[in-house]
GROMACS .gro file of C-alpha atoms in nm:
model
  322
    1UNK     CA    1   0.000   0.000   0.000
    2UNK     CA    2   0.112   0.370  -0.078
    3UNK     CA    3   0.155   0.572   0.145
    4UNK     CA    4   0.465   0.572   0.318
    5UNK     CA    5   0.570   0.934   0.400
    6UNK     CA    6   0.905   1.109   0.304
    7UNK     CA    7   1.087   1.448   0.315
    8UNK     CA    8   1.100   1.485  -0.044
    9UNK     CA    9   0.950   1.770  -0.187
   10UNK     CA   10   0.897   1.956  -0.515
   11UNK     CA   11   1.267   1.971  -0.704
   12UNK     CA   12   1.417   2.288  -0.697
   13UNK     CA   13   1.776   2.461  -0.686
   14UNK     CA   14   1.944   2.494  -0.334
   15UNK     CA   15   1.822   2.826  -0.204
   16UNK     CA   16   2.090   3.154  -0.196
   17UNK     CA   17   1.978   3.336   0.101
   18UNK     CA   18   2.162   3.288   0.424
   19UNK     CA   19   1.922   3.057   0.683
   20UNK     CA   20   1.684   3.288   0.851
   21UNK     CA   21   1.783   3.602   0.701
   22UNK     CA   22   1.483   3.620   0.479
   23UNK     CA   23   1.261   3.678   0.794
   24UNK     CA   24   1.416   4.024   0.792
   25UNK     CA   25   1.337   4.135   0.433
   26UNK     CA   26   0.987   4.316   0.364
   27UNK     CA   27   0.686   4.284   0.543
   28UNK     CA   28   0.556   4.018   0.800
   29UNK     CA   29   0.373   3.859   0.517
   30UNK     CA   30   0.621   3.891   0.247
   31UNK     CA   31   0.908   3.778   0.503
   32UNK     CA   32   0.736   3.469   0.572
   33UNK     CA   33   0.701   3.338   0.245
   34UNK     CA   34   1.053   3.404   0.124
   35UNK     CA   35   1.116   3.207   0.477
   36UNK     CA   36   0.929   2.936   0.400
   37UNK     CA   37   0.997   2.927   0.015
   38UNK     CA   38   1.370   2.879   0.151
   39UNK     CA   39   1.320   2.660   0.361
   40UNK     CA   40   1.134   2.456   0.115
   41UNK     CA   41   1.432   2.493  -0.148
   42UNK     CA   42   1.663   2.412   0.124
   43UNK     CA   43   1.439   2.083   0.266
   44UNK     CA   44   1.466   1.971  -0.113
   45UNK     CA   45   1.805   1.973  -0.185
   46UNK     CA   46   1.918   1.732   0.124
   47UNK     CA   47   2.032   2.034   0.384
   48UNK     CA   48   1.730   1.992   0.656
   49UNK     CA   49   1.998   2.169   0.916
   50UNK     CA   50   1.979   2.497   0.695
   51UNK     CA   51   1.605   2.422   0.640
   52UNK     CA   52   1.537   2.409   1.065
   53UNK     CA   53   1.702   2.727   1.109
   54UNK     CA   54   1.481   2.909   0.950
   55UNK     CA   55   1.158   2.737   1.039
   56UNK     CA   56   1.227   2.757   1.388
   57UNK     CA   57   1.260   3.090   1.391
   58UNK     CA   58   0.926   3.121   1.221
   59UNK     CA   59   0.805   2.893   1.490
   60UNK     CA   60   0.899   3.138   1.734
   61UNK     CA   61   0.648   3.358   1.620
   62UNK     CA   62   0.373   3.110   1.673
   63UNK     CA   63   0.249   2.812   1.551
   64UNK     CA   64   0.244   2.774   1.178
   65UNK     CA   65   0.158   2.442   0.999
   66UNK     CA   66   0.368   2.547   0.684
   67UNK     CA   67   0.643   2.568   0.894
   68UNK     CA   68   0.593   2.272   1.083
   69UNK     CA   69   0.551   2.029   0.787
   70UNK     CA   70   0.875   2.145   0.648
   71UNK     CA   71   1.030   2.093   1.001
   72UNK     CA   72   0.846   1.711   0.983
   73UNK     CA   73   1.020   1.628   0.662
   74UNK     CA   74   1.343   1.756   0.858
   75UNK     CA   75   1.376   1.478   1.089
   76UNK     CA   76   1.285   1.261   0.838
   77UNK     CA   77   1.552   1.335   0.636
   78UNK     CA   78   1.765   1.271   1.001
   79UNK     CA   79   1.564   0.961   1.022
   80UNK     CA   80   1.697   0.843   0.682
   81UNK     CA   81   2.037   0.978   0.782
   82UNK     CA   82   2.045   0.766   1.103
   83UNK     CA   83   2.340   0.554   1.184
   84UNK     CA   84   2.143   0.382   1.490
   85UNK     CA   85   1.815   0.276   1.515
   86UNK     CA   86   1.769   0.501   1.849
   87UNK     CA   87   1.862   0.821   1.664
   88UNK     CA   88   1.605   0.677   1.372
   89UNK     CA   89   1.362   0.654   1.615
   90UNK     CA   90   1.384   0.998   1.791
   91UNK     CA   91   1.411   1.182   1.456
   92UNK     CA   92   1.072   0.991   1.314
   93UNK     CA   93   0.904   1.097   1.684
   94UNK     CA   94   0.999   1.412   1.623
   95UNK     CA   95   0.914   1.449   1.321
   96UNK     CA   96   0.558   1.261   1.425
   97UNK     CA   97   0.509   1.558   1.678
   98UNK     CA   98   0.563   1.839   1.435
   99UNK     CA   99   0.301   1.655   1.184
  100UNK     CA  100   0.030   1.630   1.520
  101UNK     CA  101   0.100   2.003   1.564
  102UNK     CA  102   0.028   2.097   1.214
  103UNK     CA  103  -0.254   1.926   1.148
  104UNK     CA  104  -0.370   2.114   1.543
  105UNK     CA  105  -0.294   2.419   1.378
  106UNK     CA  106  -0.548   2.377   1.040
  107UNK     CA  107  -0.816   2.151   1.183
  108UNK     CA  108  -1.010   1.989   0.902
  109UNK     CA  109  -0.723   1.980   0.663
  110UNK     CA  110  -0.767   1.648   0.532
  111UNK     CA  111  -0.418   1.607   0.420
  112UNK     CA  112  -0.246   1.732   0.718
  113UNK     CA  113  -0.481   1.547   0.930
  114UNK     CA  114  -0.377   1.207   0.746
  115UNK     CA  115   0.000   1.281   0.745
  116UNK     CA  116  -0.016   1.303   1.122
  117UNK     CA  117  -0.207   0.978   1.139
  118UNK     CA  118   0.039   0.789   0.933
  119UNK     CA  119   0.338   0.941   1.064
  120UNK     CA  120   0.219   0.881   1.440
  121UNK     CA  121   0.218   0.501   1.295
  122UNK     CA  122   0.535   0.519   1.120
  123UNK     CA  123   0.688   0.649   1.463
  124UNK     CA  124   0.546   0.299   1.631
  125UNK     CA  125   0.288   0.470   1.875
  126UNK     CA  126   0.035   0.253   1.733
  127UNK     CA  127  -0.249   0.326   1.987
  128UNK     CA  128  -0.225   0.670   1.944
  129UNK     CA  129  -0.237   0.659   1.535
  130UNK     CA  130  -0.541   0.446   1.580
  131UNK     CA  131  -0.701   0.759   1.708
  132UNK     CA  132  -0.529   0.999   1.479
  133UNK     CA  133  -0.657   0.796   1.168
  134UNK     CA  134  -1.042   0.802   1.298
  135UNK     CA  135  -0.982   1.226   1.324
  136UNK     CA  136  -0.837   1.171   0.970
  137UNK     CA  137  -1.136   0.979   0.811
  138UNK     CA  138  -1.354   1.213   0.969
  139UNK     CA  139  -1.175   1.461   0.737
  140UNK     CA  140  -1.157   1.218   0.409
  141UNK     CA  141  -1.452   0.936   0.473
  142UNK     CA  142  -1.370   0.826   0.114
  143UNK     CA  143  -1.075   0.733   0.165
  144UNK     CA  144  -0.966   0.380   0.107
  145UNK     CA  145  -0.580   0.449   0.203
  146UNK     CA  146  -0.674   0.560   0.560
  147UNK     CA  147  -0.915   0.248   0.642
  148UNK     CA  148  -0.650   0.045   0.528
  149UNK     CA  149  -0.386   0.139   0.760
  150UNK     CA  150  -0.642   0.182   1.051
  151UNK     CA  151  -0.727  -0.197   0.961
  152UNK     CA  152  -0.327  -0.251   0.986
  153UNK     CA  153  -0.277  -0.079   1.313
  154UNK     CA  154  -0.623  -0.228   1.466
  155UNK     CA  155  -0.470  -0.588   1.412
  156UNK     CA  156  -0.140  -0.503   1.553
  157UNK     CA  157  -0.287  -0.406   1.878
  158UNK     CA  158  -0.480  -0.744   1.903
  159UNK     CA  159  -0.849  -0.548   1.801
  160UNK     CA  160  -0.907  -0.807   1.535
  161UNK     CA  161  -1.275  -0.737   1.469
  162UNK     CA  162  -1.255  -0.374   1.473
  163UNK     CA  163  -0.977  -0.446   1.224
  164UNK     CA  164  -1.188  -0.663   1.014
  165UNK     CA  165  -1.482  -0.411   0.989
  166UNK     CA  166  -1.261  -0.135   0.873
  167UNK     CA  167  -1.111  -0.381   0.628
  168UNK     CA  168  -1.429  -0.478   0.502
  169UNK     CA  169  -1.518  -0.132   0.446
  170UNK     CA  170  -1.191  -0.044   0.266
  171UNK     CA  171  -1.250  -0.354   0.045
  172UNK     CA  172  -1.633  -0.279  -0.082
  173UNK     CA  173  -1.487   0.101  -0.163
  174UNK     CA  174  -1.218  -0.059  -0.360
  175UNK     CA  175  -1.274  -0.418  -0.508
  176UNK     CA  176  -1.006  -0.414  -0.747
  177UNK     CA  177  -0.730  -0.377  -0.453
  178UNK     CA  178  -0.533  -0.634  -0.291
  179UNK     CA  179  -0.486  -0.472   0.004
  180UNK     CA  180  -0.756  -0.429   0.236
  181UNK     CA  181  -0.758  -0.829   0.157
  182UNK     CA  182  -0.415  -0.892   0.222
  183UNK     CA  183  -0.486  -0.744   0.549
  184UNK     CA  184  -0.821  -0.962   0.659
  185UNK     CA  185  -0.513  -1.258   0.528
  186UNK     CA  186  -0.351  -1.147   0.792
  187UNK     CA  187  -0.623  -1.092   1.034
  188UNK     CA  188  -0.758  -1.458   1.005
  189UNK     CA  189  -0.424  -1.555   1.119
  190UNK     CA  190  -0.407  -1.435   1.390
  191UNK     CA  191  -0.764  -1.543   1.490
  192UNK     CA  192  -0.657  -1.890   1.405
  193UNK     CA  193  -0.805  -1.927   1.077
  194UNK     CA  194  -0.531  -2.018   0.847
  195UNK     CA  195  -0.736  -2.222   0.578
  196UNK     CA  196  -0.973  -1.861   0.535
  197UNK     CA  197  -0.674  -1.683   0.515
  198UNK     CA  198  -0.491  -1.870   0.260
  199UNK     CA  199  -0.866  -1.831   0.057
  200UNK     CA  200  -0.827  -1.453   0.116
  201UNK     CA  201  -0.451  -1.447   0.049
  202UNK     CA  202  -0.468  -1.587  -0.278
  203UNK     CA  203  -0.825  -1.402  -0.428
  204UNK     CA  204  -0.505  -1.105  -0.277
  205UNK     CA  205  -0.285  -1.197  -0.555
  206UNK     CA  206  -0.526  -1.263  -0.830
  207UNK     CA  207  -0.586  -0.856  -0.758
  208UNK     CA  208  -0.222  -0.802  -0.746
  209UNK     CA  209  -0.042  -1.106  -0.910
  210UNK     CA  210   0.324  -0.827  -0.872
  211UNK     CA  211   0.254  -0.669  -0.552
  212UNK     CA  212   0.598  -0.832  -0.332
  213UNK     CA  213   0.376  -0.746   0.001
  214UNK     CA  214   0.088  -0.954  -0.141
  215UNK     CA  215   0.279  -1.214  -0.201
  216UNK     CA  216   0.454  -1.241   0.159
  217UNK     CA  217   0.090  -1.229   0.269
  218UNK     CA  218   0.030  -1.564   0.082
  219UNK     CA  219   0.325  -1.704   0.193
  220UNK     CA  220   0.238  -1.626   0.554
  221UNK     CA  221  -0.104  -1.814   0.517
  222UNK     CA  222   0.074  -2.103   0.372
  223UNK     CA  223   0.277  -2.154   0.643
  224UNK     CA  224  -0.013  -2.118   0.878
  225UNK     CA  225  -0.157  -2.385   0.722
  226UNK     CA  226   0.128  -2.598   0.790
  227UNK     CA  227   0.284  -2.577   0.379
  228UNK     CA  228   0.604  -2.455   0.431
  229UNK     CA  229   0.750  -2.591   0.136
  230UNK     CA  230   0.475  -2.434  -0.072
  231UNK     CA  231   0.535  -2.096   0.099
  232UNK     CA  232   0.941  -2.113   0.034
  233UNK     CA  233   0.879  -2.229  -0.324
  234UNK     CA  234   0.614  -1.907  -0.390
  235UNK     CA  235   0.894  -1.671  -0.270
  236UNK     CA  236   1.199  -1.836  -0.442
  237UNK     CA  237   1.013  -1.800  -0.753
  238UNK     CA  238   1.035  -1.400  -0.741
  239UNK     CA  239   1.321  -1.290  -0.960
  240UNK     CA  240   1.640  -1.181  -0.763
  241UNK     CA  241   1.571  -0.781  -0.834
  242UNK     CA  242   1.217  -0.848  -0.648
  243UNK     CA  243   1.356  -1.128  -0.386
  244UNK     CA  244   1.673  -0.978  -0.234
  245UNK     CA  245   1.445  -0.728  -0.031
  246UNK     CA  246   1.424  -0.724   0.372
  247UNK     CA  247   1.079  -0.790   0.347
  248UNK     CA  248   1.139  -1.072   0.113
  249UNK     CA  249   1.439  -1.209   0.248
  250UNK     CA  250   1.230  -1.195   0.599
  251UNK     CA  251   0.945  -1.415   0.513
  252UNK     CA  252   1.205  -1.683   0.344
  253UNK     CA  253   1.376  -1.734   0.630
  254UNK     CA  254   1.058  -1.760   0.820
  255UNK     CA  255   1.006  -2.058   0.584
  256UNK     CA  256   1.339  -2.194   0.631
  257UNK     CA  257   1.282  -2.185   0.998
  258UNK     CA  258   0.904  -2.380   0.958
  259UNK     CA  259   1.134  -2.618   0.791
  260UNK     CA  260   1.394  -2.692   1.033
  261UNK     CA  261   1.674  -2.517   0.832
  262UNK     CA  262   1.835  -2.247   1.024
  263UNK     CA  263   2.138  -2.260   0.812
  264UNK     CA  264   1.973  -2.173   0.473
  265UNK     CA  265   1.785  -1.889   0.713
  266UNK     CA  266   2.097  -1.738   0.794
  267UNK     CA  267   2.223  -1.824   0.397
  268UNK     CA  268   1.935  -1.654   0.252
  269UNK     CA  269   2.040  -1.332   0.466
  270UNK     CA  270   2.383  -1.338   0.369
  271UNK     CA  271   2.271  -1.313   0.014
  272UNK     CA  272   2.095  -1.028   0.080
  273UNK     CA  273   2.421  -0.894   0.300
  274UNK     CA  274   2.632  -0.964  -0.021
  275UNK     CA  275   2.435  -0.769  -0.241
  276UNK     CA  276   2.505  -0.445  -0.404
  277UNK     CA  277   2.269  -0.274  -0.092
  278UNK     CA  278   2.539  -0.474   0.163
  279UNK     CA  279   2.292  -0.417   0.476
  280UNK     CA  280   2.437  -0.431   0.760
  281UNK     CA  281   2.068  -0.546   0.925
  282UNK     CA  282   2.082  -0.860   0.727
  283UNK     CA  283   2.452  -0.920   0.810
  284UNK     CA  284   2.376  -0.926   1.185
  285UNK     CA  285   2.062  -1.143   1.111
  286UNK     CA  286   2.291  -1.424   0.904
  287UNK     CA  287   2.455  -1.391   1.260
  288UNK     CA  288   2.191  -1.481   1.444
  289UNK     CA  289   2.045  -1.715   1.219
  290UNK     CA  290   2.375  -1.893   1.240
  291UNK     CA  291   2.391  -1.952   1.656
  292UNK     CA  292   2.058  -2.108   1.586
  293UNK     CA  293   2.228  -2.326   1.344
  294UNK     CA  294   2.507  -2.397   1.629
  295UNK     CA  295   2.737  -2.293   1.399
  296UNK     CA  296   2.978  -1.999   1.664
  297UNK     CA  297   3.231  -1.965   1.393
  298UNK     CA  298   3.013  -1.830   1.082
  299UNK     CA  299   2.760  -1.651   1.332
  300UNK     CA  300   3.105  -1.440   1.441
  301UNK     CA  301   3.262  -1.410   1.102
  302UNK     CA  302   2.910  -1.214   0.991
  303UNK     CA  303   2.952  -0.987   1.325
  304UNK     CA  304   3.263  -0.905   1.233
  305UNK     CA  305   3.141  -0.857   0.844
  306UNK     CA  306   2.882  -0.599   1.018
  307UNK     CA  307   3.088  -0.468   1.188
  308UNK     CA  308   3.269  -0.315   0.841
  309UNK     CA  309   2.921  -0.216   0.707
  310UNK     CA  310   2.788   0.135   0.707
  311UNK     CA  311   2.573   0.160   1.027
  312UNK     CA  312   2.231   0.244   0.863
  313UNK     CA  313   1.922   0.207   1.098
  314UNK     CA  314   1.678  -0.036   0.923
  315UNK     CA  315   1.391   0.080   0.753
  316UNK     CA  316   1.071   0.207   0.991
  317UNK     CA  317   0.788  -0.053   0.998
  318UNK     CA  318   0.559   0.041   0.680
  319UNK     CA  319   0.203   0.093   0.795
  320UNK     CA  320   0.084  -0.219   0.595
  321UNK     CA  321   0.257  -0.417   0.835
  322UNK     CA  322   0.156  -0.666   1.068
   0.00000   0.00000   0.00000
Protein backbone atom coordinates (compact mmCIF):
# COMPACT_ATOMS: atom_id res chain seq x y z
CA UNK A 1 0.00 0.00 0.00
CA UNK A 2 1.12 3.70 -0.78
CA UNK A 3 1.55 5.72 1.45
CA UNK A 4 4.65 5.72 3.18
CA UNK A 5 5.70 9.34 4.00
CA UNK A 6 9.05 11.09 3.04
CA UNK A 7 10.87 14.48 3.15
CA UNK A 8 11.00 14.85 -0.44
CA UNK A 9 9.50 17.70 -1.87
CA UNK A 10 8.97 19.56 -5.15
CA UNK A 11 12.67 19.71 -7.04
CA UNK A 12 14.17 22.88 -6.97
CA UNK A 13 17.76 24.61 -6.86
CA UNK A 14 19.44 24.94 -3.34
CA UNK A 15 18.22 28.26 -2.04
CA UNK A 16 20.90 31.54 -1.96
CA UNK A 17 19.78 33.36 1.01
CA UNK A 18 21.62 32.88 4.24
CA UNK A 19 19.22 30.57 6.83
CA UNK A 20 16.84 32.88 8.51
CA UNK A 21 17.83 36.02 7.01
CA UNK A 22 14.83 36.20 4.79
CA UNK A 23 12.61 36.78 7.94
CA UNK A 24 14.16 40.24 7.92
CA UNK A 25 13.37 41.35 4.33
CA UNK A 26 9.87 43.16 3.64
CA UNK A 27 6.86 42.84 5.43
CA UNK A 28 5.56 40.18 8.00
CA UNK A 29 3.73 38.59 5.17
CA UNK A 30 6.21 38.91 2.47
CA UNK A 31 9.08 37.78 5.03
CA UNK A 32 7.36 34.69 5.72
CA UNK A 33 7.01 33.38 2.45
CA UNK A 34 10.53 34.04 1.24
CA UNK A 35 11.16 32.07 4.77
CA UNK A 36 9.29 29.36 4.00
CA UNK A 37 9.97 29.27 0.15
CA UNK A 38 13.70 28.79 1.51
CA UNK A 39 13.20 26.60 3.61
CA UNK A 40 11.34 24.56 1.15
CA UNK A 41 14.32 24.93 -1.48
CA UNK A 42 16.63 24.12 1.24
CA UNK A 43 14.39 20.83 2.66
CA UNK A 44 14.66 19.71 -1.13
CA UNK A 45 18.05 19.73 -1.85
CA UNK A 46 19.18 17.32 1.24
CA UNK A 47 20.32 20.34 3.84
CA UNK A 48 17.30 19.92 6.56
CA UNK A 49 19.98 21.69 9.16
CA UNK A 50 19.79 24.97 6.95
CA UNK A 51 16.05 24.22 6.40
CA UNK A 52 15.37 24.09 10.65
CA UNK A 53 17.02 27.27 11.09
CA UNK A 54 14.81 29.09 9.50
CA UNK A 55 11.58 27.37 10.39
CA UNK A 56 12.27 27.57 13.88
CA UNK A 57 12.60 30.90 13.91
CA UNK A 58 9.26 31.21 12.21
CA UNK A 59 8.05 28.93 14.90
CA UNK A 60 8.99 31.38 17.34
CA UNK A 61 6.48 33.58 16.20
CA UNK A 62 3.73 31.10 16.73
CA UNK A 63 2.49 28.12 15.51
CA UNK A 64 2.44 27.74 11.78
CA UNK A 65 1.58 24.42 9.99
CA UNK A 66 3.68 25.47 6.84
CA UNK A 67 6.43 25.68 8.94
CA UNK A 68 5.93 22.72 10.83
CA UNK A 69 5.51 20.29 7.87
CA UNK A 70 8.75 21.45 6.48
CA UNK A 71 10.30 20.93 10.01
CA UNK A 72 8.46 17.11 9.83
CA UNK A 73 10.20 16.28 6.62
CA UNK A 74 13.43 17.56 8.58
CA UNK A 75 13.76 14.78 10.89
CA UNK A 76 12.85 12.61 8.38
CA UNK A 77 15.52 13.35 6.36
CA UNK A 78 17.65 12.71 10.01
CA UNK A 79 15.64 9.61 10.22
CA UNK A 80 16.97 8.43 6.82
CA UNK A 81 20.37 9.78 7.82
CA UNK A 82 20.45 7.66 11.03
CA UNK A 83 23.40 5.54 11.84
CA UNK A 84 21.43 3.82 14.90
CA UNK A 85 18.15 2.76 15.15
CA UNK A 86 17.69 5.01 18.49
CA UNK A 87 18.62 8.21 16.64
CA UNK A 88 16.05 6.77 13.72
CA UNK A 89 13.62 6.54 16.15
CA UNK A 90 13.84 9.98 17.91
CA UNK A 91 14.11 11.82 14.56
CA UNK A 92 10.72 9.91 13.14
CA UNK A 93 9.04 10.97 16.84
CA UNK A 94 9.99 14.12 16.23
CA UNK A 95 9.14 14.49 13.21
CA UNK A 96 5.58 12.61 14.25
CA UNK A 97 5.09 15.58 16.78
CA UNK A 98 5.63 18.39 14.35
CA UNK A 99 3.01 16.55 11.84
CA UNK A 100 0.30 16.30 15.20
CA UNK A 101 1.00 20.03 15.64
CA UNK A 102 0.28 20.97 12.14
CA UNK A 103 -2.54 19.26 11.48
CA UNK A 104 -3.70 21.14 15.43
CA UNK A 105 -2.94 24.19 13.78
CA UNK A 106 -5.48 23.77 10.40
CA UNK A 107 -8.16 21.51 11.83
CA UNK A 108 -10.10 19.89 9.02
CA UNK A 109 -7.23 19.80 6.63
CA UNK A 110 -7.67 16.48 5.32
CA UNK A 111 -4.18 16.07 4.20
CA UNK A 112 -2.46 17.32 7.18
CA UNK A 113 -4.81 15.47 9.30
CA UNK A 114 -3.77 12.07 7.46
CA UNK A 115 0.00 12.81 7.45
CA UNK A 116 -0.16 13.03 11.22
CA UNK A 117 -2.07 9.78 11.39
CA UNK A 118 0.39 7.89 9.33
CA UNK A 119 3.38 9.41 10.64
CA UNK A 120 2.19 8.81 14.40
CA UNK A 121 2.18 5.01 12.95
CA UNK A 122 5.35 5.19 11.20
CA UNK A 123 6.88 6.49 14.63
CA UNK A 124 5.46 2.99 16.31
CA UNK A 125 2.88 4.70 18.75
CA UNK A 126 0.35 2.53 17.33
CA UNK A 127 -2.49 3.26 19.87
CA UNK A 128 -2.25 6.70 19.44
CA UNK A 129 -2.37 6.59 15.35
CA UNK A 130 -5.41 4.46 15.80
CA UNK A 131 -7.01 7.59 17.08
CA UNK A 132 -5.29 9.99 14.79
CA UNK A 133 -6.57 7.96 11.68
CA UNK A 134 -10.42 8.02 12.98
CA UNK A 135 -9.82 12.26 13.24
CA UNK A 136 -8.37 11.71 9.70
CA UNK A 137 -11.36 9.79 8.11
CA UNK A 138 -13.54 12.13 9.69
CA UNK A 139 -11.75 14.61 7.37
CA UNK A 140 -11.57 12.18 4.09
CA UNK A 141 -14.52 9.36 4.73
CA UNK A 142 -13.70 8.26 1.14
CA UNK A 143 -10.75 7.33 1.65
CA UNK A 144 -9.66 3.80 1.07
CA UNK A 145 -5.80 4.49 2.03
CA UNK A 146 -6.74 5.60 5.60
CA UNK A 147 -9.15 2.48 6.42
CA UNK A 148 -6.50 0.45 5.28
CA UNK A 149 -3.86 1.39 7.60
CA UNK A 150 -6.42 1.82 10.51
CA UNK A 151 -7.27 -1.97 9.61
CA UNK A 152 -3.27 -2.51 9.86
CA UNK A 153 -2.77 -0.79 13.13
CA UNK A 154 -6.23 -2.28 14.66
CA UNK A 155 -4.70 -5.88 14.12
CA UNK A 156 -1.40 -5.03 15.53
CA UNK A 157 -2.87 -4.06 18.78
CA UNK A 158 -4.80 -7.44 19.03
CA UNK A 159 -8.49 -5.48 18.01
CA UNK A 160 -9.07 -8.07 15.35
CA UNK A 161 -12.75 -7.37 14.69
CA UNK A 162 -12.55 -3.74 14.73
CA UNK A 163 -9.77 -4.46 12.24
CA UNK A 164 -11.88 -6.63 10.14
CA UNK A 165 -14.82 -4.11 9.89
CA UNK A 166 -12.61 -1.35 8.73
CA UNK A 167 -11.11 -3.81 6.28
CA UNK A 168 -14.29 -4.78 5.02
CA UNK A 169 -15.18 -1.32 4.46
CA UNK A 170 -11.91 -0.44 2.66
CA UNK A 171 -12.50 -3.54 0.45
CA UNK A 172 -16.33 -2.79 -0.82
CA UNK A 173 -14.87 1.01 -1.63
CA UNK A 174 -12.18 -0.59 -3.60
CA UNK A 175 -12.74 -4.18 -5.08
CA UNK A 176 -10.06 -4.14 -7.47
CA UNK A 177 -7.30 -3.77 -4.53
CA UNK A 178 -5.33 -6.34 -2.91
CA UNK A 179 -4.86 -4.72 0.04
CA UNK A 180 -7.56 -4.29 2.36
CA UNK A 181 -7.58 -8.29 1.57
CA UNK A 182 -4.15 -8.92 2.22
CA UNK A 183 -4.86 -7.44 5.49
CA UNK A 184 -8.21 -9.62 6.59
CA UNK A 185 -5.13 -12.58 5.28
CA UNK A 186 -3.51 -11.47 7.92
CA UNK A 187 -6.23 -10.92 10.34
CA UNK A 188 -7.58 -14.58 10.05
CA UNK A 189 -4.24 -15.55 11.19
CA UNK A 190 -4.07 -14.35 13.90
CA UNK A 191 -7.64 -15.43 14.90
CA UNK A 192 -6.57 -18.90 14.05
CA UNK A 193 -8.05 -19.27 10.77
CA UNK A 194 -5.31 -20.18 8.47
CA UNK A 195 -7.36 -22.22 5.78
CA UNK A 196 -9.73 -18.61 5.35
CA UNK A 197 -6.74 -16.83 5.15
CA UNK A 198 -4.91 -18.70 2.60
CA UNK A 199 -8.66 -18.31 0.57
CA UNK A 200 -8.27 -14.53 1.16
CA UNK A 201 -4.51 -14.47 0.49
CA UNK A 202 -4.68 -15.87 -2.78
CA UNK A 203 -8.25 -14.02 -4.28
CA UNK A 204 -5.05 -11.05 -2.77
CA UNK A 205 -2.85 -11.97 -5.55
CA UNK A 206 -5.26 -12.63 -8.30
CA UNK A 207 -5.86 -8.56 -7.58
CA UNK A 208 -2.22 -8.02 -7.46
CA UNK A 209 -0.42 -11.06 -9.10
CA UNK A 210 3.24 -8.27 -8.72
CA UNK A 211 2.54 -6.69 -5.52
CA UNK A 212 5.98 -8.32 -3.32
CA UNK A 213 3.76 -7.46 0.01
CA UNK A 214 0.88 -9.54 -1.41
CA UNK A 215 2.79 -12.14 -2.01
CA UNK A 216 4.54 -12.41 1.59
CA UNK A 217 0.90 -12.29 2.69
CA UNK A 218 0.30 -15.64 0.82
CA UNK A 219 3.25 -17.04 1.93
CA UNK A 220 2.38 -16.26 5.54
CA UNK A 221 -1.04 -18.14 5.17
CA UNK A 222 0.74 -21.03 3.72
CA UNK A 223 2.77 -21.54 6.43
CA UNK A 224 -0.13 -21.18 8.78
CA UNK A 225 -1.57 -23.85 7.22
CA UNK A 226 1.28 -25.98 7.90
CA UNK A 227 2.84 -25.77 3.79
CA UNK A 228 6.04 -24.55 4.31
CA UNK A 229 7.50 -25.91 1.36
CA UNK A 230 4.75 -24.34 -0.72
CA UNK A 231 5.35 -20.96 0.99
CA UNK A 232 9.41 -21.13 0.34
CA UNK A 233 8.79 -22.29 -3.24
CA UNK A 234 6.14 -19.07 -3.90
CA UNK A 235 8.94 -16.71 -2.70
CA UNK A 236 11.99 -18.36 -4.42
CA UNK A 237 10.13 -18.00 -7.53
CA UNK A 238 10.35 -14.00 -7.41
CA UNK A 239 13.21 -12.90 -9.60
CA UNK A 240 16.40 -11.81 -7.63
CA UNK A 241 15.71 -7.81 -8.34
CA UNK A 242 12.17 -8.48 -6.48
CA UNK A 243 13.56 -11.28 -3.86
CA UNK A 244 16.73 -9.78 -2.34
CA UNK A 245 14.45 -7.28 -0.31
CA UNK A 246 14.24 -7.24 3.72
CA UNK A 247 10.79 -7.90 3.47
CA UNK A 248 11.39 -10.72 1.13
CA UNK A 249 14.39 -12.09 2.48
CA UNK A 250 12.30 -11.95 5.99
CA UNK A 251 9.45 -14.15 5.13
CA UNK A 252 12.05 -16.83 3.44
CA UNK A 253 13.76 -17.34 6.30
CA UNK A 254 10.58 -17.60 8.20
CA UNK A 255 10.06 -20.58 5.84
CA UNK A 256 13.39 -21.94 6.31
CA UNK A 257 12.82 -21.85 9.98
CA UNK A 258 9.04 -23.80 9.58
CA UNK A 259 11.34 -26.18 7.91
CA UNK A 260 13.94 -26.92 10.33
CA UNK A 261 16.74 -25.17 8.32
CA UNK A 262 18.35 -22.47 10.24
CA UNK A 263 21.38 -22.60 8.12
CA UNK A 264 19.73 -21.73 4.73
CA UNK A 265 17.85 -18.89 7.13
CA UNK A 266 20.97 -17.38 7.94
CA UNK A 267 22.23 -18.24 3.97
CA UNK A 268 19.35 -16.54 2.52
CA UNK A 269 20.40 -13.32 4.66
CA UNK A 270 23.83 -13.38 3.69
CA UNK A 271 22.71 -13.13 0.14
CA UNK A 272 20.95 -10.28 0.80
CA UNK A 273 24.21 -8.94 3.00
CA UNK A 274 26.32 -9.64 -0.21
CA UNK A 275 24.35 -7.69 -2.41
CA UNK A 276 25.05 -4.45 -4.04
CA UNK A 277 22.69 -2.74 -0.92
CA UNK A 278 25.39 -4.74 1.63
CA UNK A 279 22.92 -4.17 4.76
CA UNK A 280 24.37 -4.31 7.60
CA UNK A 281 20.68 -5.46 9.25
CA UNK A 282 20.82 -8.60 7.27
CA UNK A 283 24.52 -9.20 8.10
CA UNK A 284 23.76 -9.26 11.85
CA UNK A 285 20.62 -11.43 11.11
CA UNK A 286 22.91 -14.24 9.04
CA UNK A 287 24.55 -13.91 12.60
CA UNK A 288 21.91 -14.81 14.44
CA UNK A 289 20.45 -17.15 12.19
CA UNK A 290 23.75 -18.93 12.40
CA UNK A 291 23.91 -19.52 16.56
CA UNK A 292 20.58 -21.08 15.86
CA UNK A 293 22.28 -23.26 13.44
CA UNK A 294 25.07 -23.97 16.29
CA UNK A 295 27.37 -22.93 13.99
CA UNK A 296 29.78 -19.99 16.64
CA UNK A 297 32.31 -19.65 13.93
CA UNK A 298 30.13 -18.30 10.82
CA UNK A 299 27.60 -16.51 13.32
CA UNK A 300 31.05 -14.40 14.41
CA UNK A 301 32.62 -14.10 11.02
CA UNK A 302 29.10 -12.14 9.91
CA UNK A 303 29.52 -9.87 13.25
CA UNK A 304 32.63 -9.05 12.33
CA UNK A 305 31.41 -8.57 8.44
CA UNK A 306 28.82 -5.99 10.18
CA UNK A 307 30.88 -4.68 11.88
CA UNK A 308 32.69 -3.15 8.41
CA UNK A 309 29.21 -2.16 7.07
CA UNK A 310 27.88 1.35 7.07
CA UNK A 311 25.73 1.60 10.27
CA UNK A 312 22.31 2.44 8.63
CA UNK A 313 19.22 2.07 10.98
CA UNK A 314 16.78 -0.36 9.23
CA UNK A 315 13.91 0.80 7.53
CA UNK A 316 10.71 2.07 9.91
CA UNK A 317 7.88 -0.53 9.98
CA UNK A 318 5.59 0.41 6.80
CA UNK A 319 2.03 0.93 7.95
CA UNK A 320 0.84 -2.19 5.95
CA UNK A 321 2.57 -4.17 8.35
CA UNK A 322 1.56 -6.66 10.68
Amino acid sequence: MAGALCACGDPGAAPSPRPGSALAEGSDADAERAALQAAERYVTSGDPDSARAIVMRLLERGESAAALDILARCELLRAEDADQDDIAAVALAAAADAYRRAAAASPGDAARAARAAMATDQAGESTLCIELYGRALECDAASVQLRGFLGFALAREGRIAAAERILEQAAALAPDSPWPIAGLSACAIRAEDPQRALKLAQRARLLGPDDLSVRVAESQALRACGRAPDALSLMLALDPSRRLSPEAIAEIALCHEALGQPADAARAWEELAQSPAGMRHAALEAARWWDTAGDAEQARSWRNTAARLPRKARPARPQGAL
